[in-house]
Amino acid sequence: MQIRKAIIANSQGIHCRPSAVIVKEFMGYSGNIRISNDHGSCDLSSVMQLLSLEMHQGSKVKIEVMGGDEVATADRLVELFQTHFDFPPL
């Protein structure tokens, strides 16, 4: 199991579009991914579950990955949660 911490960097937090990007990237992952913060926890199978964590800029999240290629998966999740998303792309 890999555990990482990330701080939300996006100025608008993790709203619908970033949530969709994150969930879509890991849809085929055969292991388990758990995201948690002060508002609760969820697996990474649903945009709605991810939105329920109310992740605003500067909030901290804990990422737990168990399964194949844990290190790369956990590192990529940290990268995504710390991305400054720009929608629509320029």
mmCIF file of N, CA and C in Angstrom:
data_model
loop_
_atom_site.group_PDB
_atom_site.id
_atom_site.type_symbol
_atom_site.label_atom_id
_atom_site.label_comp_id
_atom_site.label_asym_id
_atom_site.label_seq_id
_atom_site.Cartn_x
_atom_site.Cartn_y
_atom_site.Cartn_z
ATOM 1 N N MET A 1 0.845 -1.180 0.000
ATOM 2 C CA MET A 1 0.000 0.000 0.000
ATOM 3 C C MET A 1 0.890 1.243 0.000
ATOM 4 N N GLN A 2 0.501 2.204 -0.827
ATOM 5 C CA GLN A 2 1.171 3.495 -0.896
ATOM 6 C C GLN A 2 0.234 4.564 -0.345
ATOM 7 N N ILE A 3 0.758 5.428 0.498
ATOM 8 C CA ILE A 3 -0.019 6.532 1.061
ATOM 9 C C ILE A 3 0.704 7.828 0.727
ATOM 10 N N ARG A 4 -0.056 8.783 0.216
ATOM 11 C CA ARG A 4 0.489 10.089 -0.134
ATOM 12 C C ARG A 4 -0.441 11.172 0.409
ATOM 13 N N LYS A 5 0.099 12.362 0.538
ATOM 14 C CA LYS A 5 -0.676 13.552 0.889
ATOM 15 C C LYS A 5 -0.557 14.530 -0.276
ATOM 16 N N ALA A 6 -1.606 15.280 -0.508
ATOM 17 C CA ALA A 6 -1.577 16.304 -1.549
ATOM 18 C C ALA A 6 -2.343 17.525 -1.052
ATOM 19 N N ILE A 7 -1.983 18.673 -1.570
ATOM 20 C CA ILE A 7 -2.691 19.911 -1.264
ATOM 21 C C ILE A 7 -3.302 20.412 -2.568
ATOM 22 N N ILE A 8 -4.600 20.649 -2.544
ATOM 23 C CA ILE A 8 -5.324 21.064 -3.753
ATOM 24 C C ILE A 8 -4.797 22.422 -4.211
ATOM 25 N N ALA A 9 -4.335 22.474 -5.459
ATOM 26 C CA ALA A 9 -3.738 23.692 -6.003
ATOM 27 C C ALA A 9 -4.690 24.488 -6.884
ATOM 28 N N ASN A 10 -5.655 23.833 -7.499
ATOM 29 C CA ASN A 10 -6.537 24.514 -8.430
ATOM 30 C C ASN A 10 -7.308 25.627 -7.728
ATOM 31 N N SER A 11 -7.346 26.806 -8.339
ATOM 32 C CA SER A 11 -7.991 27.956 -7.705
ATOM 33 C C SER A 11 -9.476 27.738 -7.434
ATOM 34 N N GLN A 12 -10.129 26.917 -8.228
ATOM 35 C CA GLN A 12 -11.544 26.629 -8.029
ATOM 36 C C GLN A 12 -11.764 25.304 -7.293
ATOM 37 N N GLY A 13 -10.698 24.705 -6.796
ATOM 38 C CA GLY A 13 -10.810 23.424 -6.107
ATOM 39 C C GLY A 13 -11.033 22.289 -7.105
ATOM 40 N N ILE A 14 -11.392 21.147 -6.572
ATOM 41 C CA ILE A 14 -11.677 19.993 -7.425
ATOM 42 C C ILE A 14 -13.190 19.965 -7.648
ATOM 43 N N HIS A 15 -13.606 20.656 -8.702
ATOM 44 C CA HIS A 15 -15.024 20.732 -9.067
ATOM 45 C C HIS A 15 -15.321 19.657 -10.113
ATOM 46 N N CYS A 16 -16.408 19.778 -10.827
ATOM 47 C CA CYS A 16 -16.858 18.724 -11.750
ATOM 48 C C CYS A 16 -15.823 18.339 -12.809
ATOM 49 N N ARG A 17 -15.264 19.295 -13.492
ATOM 50 C CA ARG A 17 -14.349 18.961 -14.583
ATOM 51 C C ARG A 17 -13.062 18.299 -14.106
ATOM 52 N N PRO A 18 -12.364 18.862 -13.107
ATOM 53 C CA PRO A 18 -11.184 18.144 -12.628
ATOM 54 C C PRO A 18 -11.525 16.761 -12.054
ATOM 55 N N SER A 19 -12.658 16.657 -11.376
ATOM 56 C CA SER A 19 -13.080 15.357 -10.845
ATOM 57 C C SER A 19 -13.255 14.349 -11.969
ATOM 58 N N ALA A 20 -13.859 14.782 -13.061
ATOM 59 C CA ALA A 20 -14.063 13.892 -14.203
ATOM 60 C C ALA A 20 -12.734 13.451 -14.805
ATOM 61 N N VAL A 21 -11.777 14.362 -14.898
ATOM 62 C CA VAL A 21 -10.456 14.030 -15.428
ATOM 63 C C VAL A 21 -9.790 12.970 -14.545
ATOM 64 N N ILE A 22 -9.843 13.177 -13.238
ATOM 65 C CA ILE A 22 -9.198 12.262 -12.293
ATOM 66 C C ILE A 22 -9.857 10.890 -12.327
ATOM 67 N N VAL A 23 -11.177 10.846 -12.230
ATOM 68 C CA VAL A 23 -11.893 9.561 -12.224
ATOM 69 C C VAL A 23 -11.677 8.827 -13.543
ATOM 70 N N LYS A 24 -11.756 9.534 -14.657
ATOM 71 C CA LYS A 24 -11.590 8.902 -15.971
ATOM 72 C C LYS A 24 -10.210 8.263 -16.113
ATOM 73 N N GLU A 25 -9.181 8.943 -15.642
ATOM 74 C CA GLU A 25 -7.826 8.410 -15.785
ATOM 75 C C GLU A 25 -7.636 7.080 -15.053
ATOM 76 N N PHE A 26 -8.376 6.881 -13.974
ATOM 77 C CA PHE A 26 -8.171 5.673 -13.175
ATOM 78 C C PHE A 26 -9.331 4.685 -13.242
ATOM 79 N N MET A 27 -10.225 4.837 -14.223
ATOM 80 C CA MET A 27 -11.367 3.933 -14.370
ATOM 81 C C MET A 27 -10.945 2.480 -14.526
ATOM 82 N N GLY A 28 -9.896 2.224 -15.245
ATOM 83 C CA GLY A 28 -9.480 0.853 -15.506
ATOM 84 C C GLY A 28 -8.525 0.275 -14.474
ATOM 85 N N TYR A 29 -8.231 1.036 -13.411
ATOM 86 C CA TYR A 29 -7.271 0.558 -12.419
ATOM 87 C C TYR A 29 -7.866 -0.620 -11.652
ATOM 88 N N SER A 30 -7.133 -1.722 -11.608
ATOM 89 C CA SER A 30 -7.677 -2.945 -11.014
ATOM 90 C C SER A 30 -7.537 -3.007 -9.499
ATOM 91 N N GLY A 31 -6.747 -2.108 -8.917
ATOM 92 C CA GLY A 31 -6.582 -2.091 -7.465
ATOM 93 C C GLY A 31 -7.607 -1.183 -6.798
ATOM 94 N N ASN A 32 -7.298 -0.797 -5.574
ATOM 95 C CA ASN A 32 -8.180 0.087 -4.810
ATOM 96 C C ASN A 32 -7.507 1.431 -4.575
ATOM 97 N N ILE A 33 -8.282 2.488 -4.795
ATOM 98 C CA ILE A 33 -7.809 3.843 -4.530
ATOM 99 C C ILE A 33 -8.803 4.489 -3.583
ATOM 100 N N ARG A 34 -8.300 5.035 -2.487
ATOM 101 C CA ARG A 34 -9.144 5.696 -1.491
ATOM 102 C C ARG A 34 -8.631 7.119 -1.295
ATOM 103 N N ILE A 35 -9.553 8.078 -1.353
ATOM 104 C CA ILE A 35 -9.238 9.483 -1.154
ATOM 105 C C ILE A 35 -9.981 9.936 0.099
ATOM 106 N N SER A 36 -9.287 10.641 0.994
ATOM 107 C CA SER A 36 -9.959 11.106 2.209
ATOM 108 C C SER A 36 -9.465 12.492 2.613
ATOM 109 N N ASN A 37 -10.326 13.187 3.335
ATOM 110 C CA ASN A 37 -9.993 14.493 3.917
ATOM 111 C C ASN A 37 -10.910 14.712 5.110
ATOM 112 N N ASP A 38 -10.986 15.947 5.595
ATOM 113 C CA ASP A 38 -11.810 16.259 6.766
ATOM 114 C C ASP A 38 -13.305 16.057 6.524
ATOM 115 N N HIS A 39 -13.713 15.975 5.264
ATOM 116 C CA HIS A 39 -15.136 15.823 4.928
ATOM 117 C C HIS A 39 -15.552 14.365 4.741
ATOM 118 N N GLY A 40 -14.600 13.436 4.794
ATOM 119 C CA GLY A 40 -14.940 12.021 4.625
ATOM 120 C C GLY A 40 -13.940 11.315 3.732
ATOM 121 N N SER A 41 -14.392 10.205 3.172
ATOM 122 C CA SER A 41 -13.537 9.445 2.262
ATOM 123 C C SER A 41 -14.391 8.766 1.203
ATOM 124 N N CYS A 42 -13.731 8.400 0.104
ATOM 125 C CA CYS A 42 -14.435 7.714 -0.975
ATOM 126 C C CYS A 42 -13.437 6.942 -1.805
ATOM 127 N N ASP A 43 -13.960 6.005 -2.585
ATOM 128 C CA ASP A 43 -13.083 5.373 -3.568
ATOM 129 C C ASP A 43 -13.145 6.236 -4.819
ATOM 130 N N LEU A 44 -12.350 5.909 -5.783
ATOM 131 C CA LEU A 44 -12.236 6.784 -6.961
ATOM 132 C C LEU A 44 -13.072 6.268 -8.129
ATOM 133 N N SER A 45 -14.259 5.773 -7.848
ATOM 134 C CA SER A 45 -15.091 5.195 -8.900
ATOM 135 C C SER A 45 -16.165 6.150 -9.414
ATOM 136 N N SER A 46 -16.340 7.284 -8.751
ATOM 137 C CA SER A 46 -17.452 8.152 -9.112
ATOM 138 C C SER A 46 -17.095 9.627 -8.929
ATOM 139 N N VAL A 47 -17.451 10.431 -9.906
ATOM 140 C CA VAL A 47 -17.261 11.873 -9.817
ATOM 141 C C VAL A 47 -18.061 12.422 -8.635
ATOM 142 N N MET A 48 -19.273 11.950 -8.449
ATOM 143 C CA MET A 48 -20.120 12.444 -7.366
ATOM 144 C C MET A 48 -19.498 12.158 -6.000
ATOM 145 N N GLN A 49 -18.907 10.988 -5.840
ATOM 146 C CA GLN A 49 -18.252 10.674 -4.568
ATOM 147 C C GLN A 49 -17.078 11.611 -4.336
ATOM 148 N N LEU A 50 -16.310 11.860 -5.370
ATOM 149 C CA LEU A 50 -15.158 12.746 -5.239
ATOM 150 C C LEU A 50 -15.615 14.168 -4.905
ATOM 151 N N LEU A 51 -16.683 14.628 -5.536
ATOM 152 C CA LEU A 51 -17.218 15.961 -5.260
ATOM 153 C C LEU A 51 -17.709 16.090 -3.819
ATOM 154 N N SER A 52 -18.174 14.996 -3.250
ATOM 155 C CA SER A 52 -18.703 15.033 -1.886
ATOM 156 C C SER A 52 -17.634 15.392 -0.852
ATOM 157 N N LEU A 53 -16.367 15.302 -1.228
ATOM 158 C CA LEU A 53 -15.282 15.635 -0.301
ATOM 159 C C LEU A 53 -15.012 17.138 -0.208
ATOM 160 N N GLU A 54 -15.685 17.933 -1.053
ATOM 161 C CA GLU A 54 -15.582 19.396 -1.005
ATOM 162 C C GLU A 54 -14.129 19.868 -0.934
ATOM 163 N N MET A 55 -13.364 19.541 -1.955
ATOM 164 C CA MET A 55 -11.943 19.867 -1.980
ATOM 165 C C MET A 55 -11.717 21.252 -2.580
ATOM 166 N N HIS A 56 -11.406 22.205 -1.721
ATOM 167 C CA HIS A 56 -11.157 23.585 -2.126
ATOM 168 C C HIS A 56 -9.658 23.832 -2.209
ATOM 169 N N GLN A 57 -9.271 24.903 -2.863
ATOM 170 C CA GLN A 57 -7.856 25.250 -2.958
ATOM 171 C C GLN A 57 -7.247 25.325 -1.559
ATOM 172 N N GLY A 58 -6.110 24.682 -1.389
ATOM 173 C CA GLY A 58 -5.413 24.684 -0.116
ATOM 174 C C GLY A 58 -5.802 23.562 0.825
ATOM 175 N N SER A 59 -6.894 22.845 0.515
ATOM 176 C CA SER A 59 -7.286 21.740 1.400
ATOM 177 C C SER A 59 -6.385 20.529 1.162
ATOM 178 N N LYS A 60 -6.234 19.730 2.202
ATOM 179 C CA LYS A 60 -5.347 18.571 2.158
ATOM 180 C C LYS A 60 -6.146 17.300 1.914
ATOM 181 N N VAL A 61 -5.589 16.403 1.114
ATOM 182 C CA VAL A 61 -6.205 15.101 0.885
ATOM 183 C C VAL A 61 -5.181 14.003 1.136
ATOM 184 N N LYS A 62 -5.681 12.878 1.564
ATOM 185 C CA LYS A 62 -4.862 11.684 1.761
ATOM 186 C C LYS A 62 -5.226 10.712 0.646
ATOM 187 N N ILE A 63 -4.220 10.150 0.020
ATOM 188 C CA ILE A 63 -4.397 9.223 -1.096
ATOM 189 C C ILE A 63 -3.833 7.872 -0.680
ATOM 190 N N GLU A 64 -4.646 6.828 -0.785
ATOM 191 C CA GLU A 64 -4.198 5.473 -0.472
ATOM 192 C C GLU A 64 -4.394 4.607 -1.702
ATOM 193 N N VAL A 65 -3.343 3.927 -2.119
ATOM 194 C CA VAL A 65 -3.399 3.082 -3.310
ATOM 195 C C VAL A 65 -2.926 1.686 -2.937
ATOM 196 N N MET A 66 -3.736 0.702 -3.312
ATOM 197 C CA MET A 66 -3.364 -0.689 -3.094
ATOM 198 C C MET A 66 -3.679 -1.465 -4.373
ATOM 199 N N GLY A 67 -2.652 -2.041 -4.963
ATOM 200 C CA GLY A 67 -2.836 -2.784 -6.202
ATOM 201 C C GLY A 67 -1.582 -2.701 -7.046
ATOM 202 N N GLY A 68 -1.733 -2.990 -8.320
ATOM 203 C CA GLY A 68 -0.604 -2.974 -9.229
ATOM 204 C C GLY A 68 -0.038 -1.587 -9.447
ATOM 205 N N ASP A 69 1.265 -1.503 -9.591
ATOM 206 C CA ASP A 69 1.969 -0.257 -9.898
ATOM 207 C C ASP A 69 1.574 0.876 -8.938
ATOM 208 N N GLU A 70 1.582 0.539 -7.645
ATOM 209 C CA GLU A 70 1.131 1.472 -6.606
ATOM 210 C C GLU A 70 1.902 2.787 -6.590
ATOM 211 N N VAL A 71 3.207 2.711 -6.717
ATOM 212 C CA VAL A 71 4.032 3.917 -6.606
ATOM 213 C C VAL A 71 3.691 4.910 -7.715
ATOM 214 N N ALA A 72 3.674 4.445 -8.956
ATOM 215 C CA ALA A 72 3.372 5.331 -10.086
ATOM 216 C C ALA A 72 1.942 5.863 -10.002
ATOM 217 N N THR A 73 1.015 5.024 -9.587
ATOM 218 C CA THR A 73 -0.386 5.439 -9.470
ATOM 219 C C THR A 73 -0.539 6.513 -8.405
ATOM 220 N N ALA A 74 0.054 6.287 -7.247
ATOM 221 C CA ALA A 74 -0.028 7.268 -6.159
ATOM 222 C C ALA A 74 0.640 8.578 -6.555
ATOM 223 N N ASP A 75 1.789 8.495 -7.201
ATOM 224 C CA ASP A 75 2.486 9.708 -7.641
ATOM 225 C C ASP A 75 1.659 10.489 -8.650
ATOM 226 N N ARG A 76 1.018 9.782 -9.575
ATOM 227 C CA ARG A 76 0.180 10.448 -10.583
ATOM 228 C C ARG A 76 -1.026 11.128 -9.933
ATOM 229 N N LEU A 77 -1.611 10.487 -8.931
ATOM 230 C CA LEU A 77 -2.744 11.094 -8.238
ATOM 231 C C LEU A 77 -2.325 12.377 -7.523
ATOM 232 N N VAL A 78 -1.179 12.368 -6.877
ATOM 233 C CA VAL A 78 -0.680 13.586 -6.234
ATOM 234 C C VAL A 78 -0.530 14.681 -7.288
ATOM 235 N N GLU A 79 0.055 14.327 -8.414
ATOM 236 C CA GLU A 79 0.248 15.288 -9.502
ATOM 237 C C GLU A 79 -1.091 15.885 -9.951
ATOM 238 N N LEU A 80 -2.107 15.054 -10.116
ATOM 239 C CA LEU A 80 -3.411 15.543 -10.565
ATOM 240 C C LEU A 80 -4.077 16.440 -9.523
ATOM 241 N N PHE A 81 -4.032 16.032 -8.256
ATOM 242 C CA PHE A 81 -4.660 16.857 -7.222
ATOM 243 C C PHE A 81 -3.931 18.184 -7.038
ATOM 244 N N GLN A 82 -2.669 18.253 -7.429
ATOM 245 C CA GLN A 82 -1.897 19.481 -7.289
ATOM 246 C C GLN A 82 -1.765 20.233 -8.620
ATOM 247 N N THR A 83 -2.602 19.883 -9.592
ATOM 248 C CA THR A 83 -2.603 20.542 -10.895
ATOM 249 C C THR A 83 -3.447 21.812 -10.855
ATOM 250 N N HIS A 84 -2.980 22.843 -11.552
ATOM 251 C CA HIS A 84 -3.782 24.048 -11.767
ATOM 252 C C HIS A 84 -4.552 23.826 -13.067
ATOM 253 N N PHE A 85 -5.773 23.308 -12.959
ATOM 254 C CA PHE A 85 -6.582 23.026 -14.140
ATOM 255 C C PHE A 85 -7.034 24.351 -14.760
ATOM 256 N N ASP A 86 -7.104 24.375 -16.086
ATOM 257 C CA ASP A 86 -7.554 25.538 -16.815
ATOM 258 C C ASP A 86 -8.632 25.077 -17.788
ATOM 259 N N PHE A 87 -9.883 25.316 -17.442
ATOM 260 C CA PHE A 87 -10.986 24.888 -18.308
ATOM 261 C C PHE A 87 -11.716 26.107 -18.807
ATOM 262 N N PRO A 88 -12.032 26.219 -20.071
ATOM 263 C CA PRO A 88 -11.559 25.343 -21.132
ATOM 264 C C PRO A 88 -10.084 25.599 -21.419
ATOM 265 N N PRO A 89 -9.395 24.605 -21.977
ATOM 266 C CA PRO A 89 -7.962 24.771 -22.281
ATOM 267 C C PRO A 89 -7.749 25.935 -23.241
ATOM 268 N N LEU A 90 -6.662 26.624 -23.064
ATOM 269 C CA LEU A 90 -6.353 27.777 -23.950
ATOM 270 C C LEU A 90 -5.853 27.302 -25.292
#
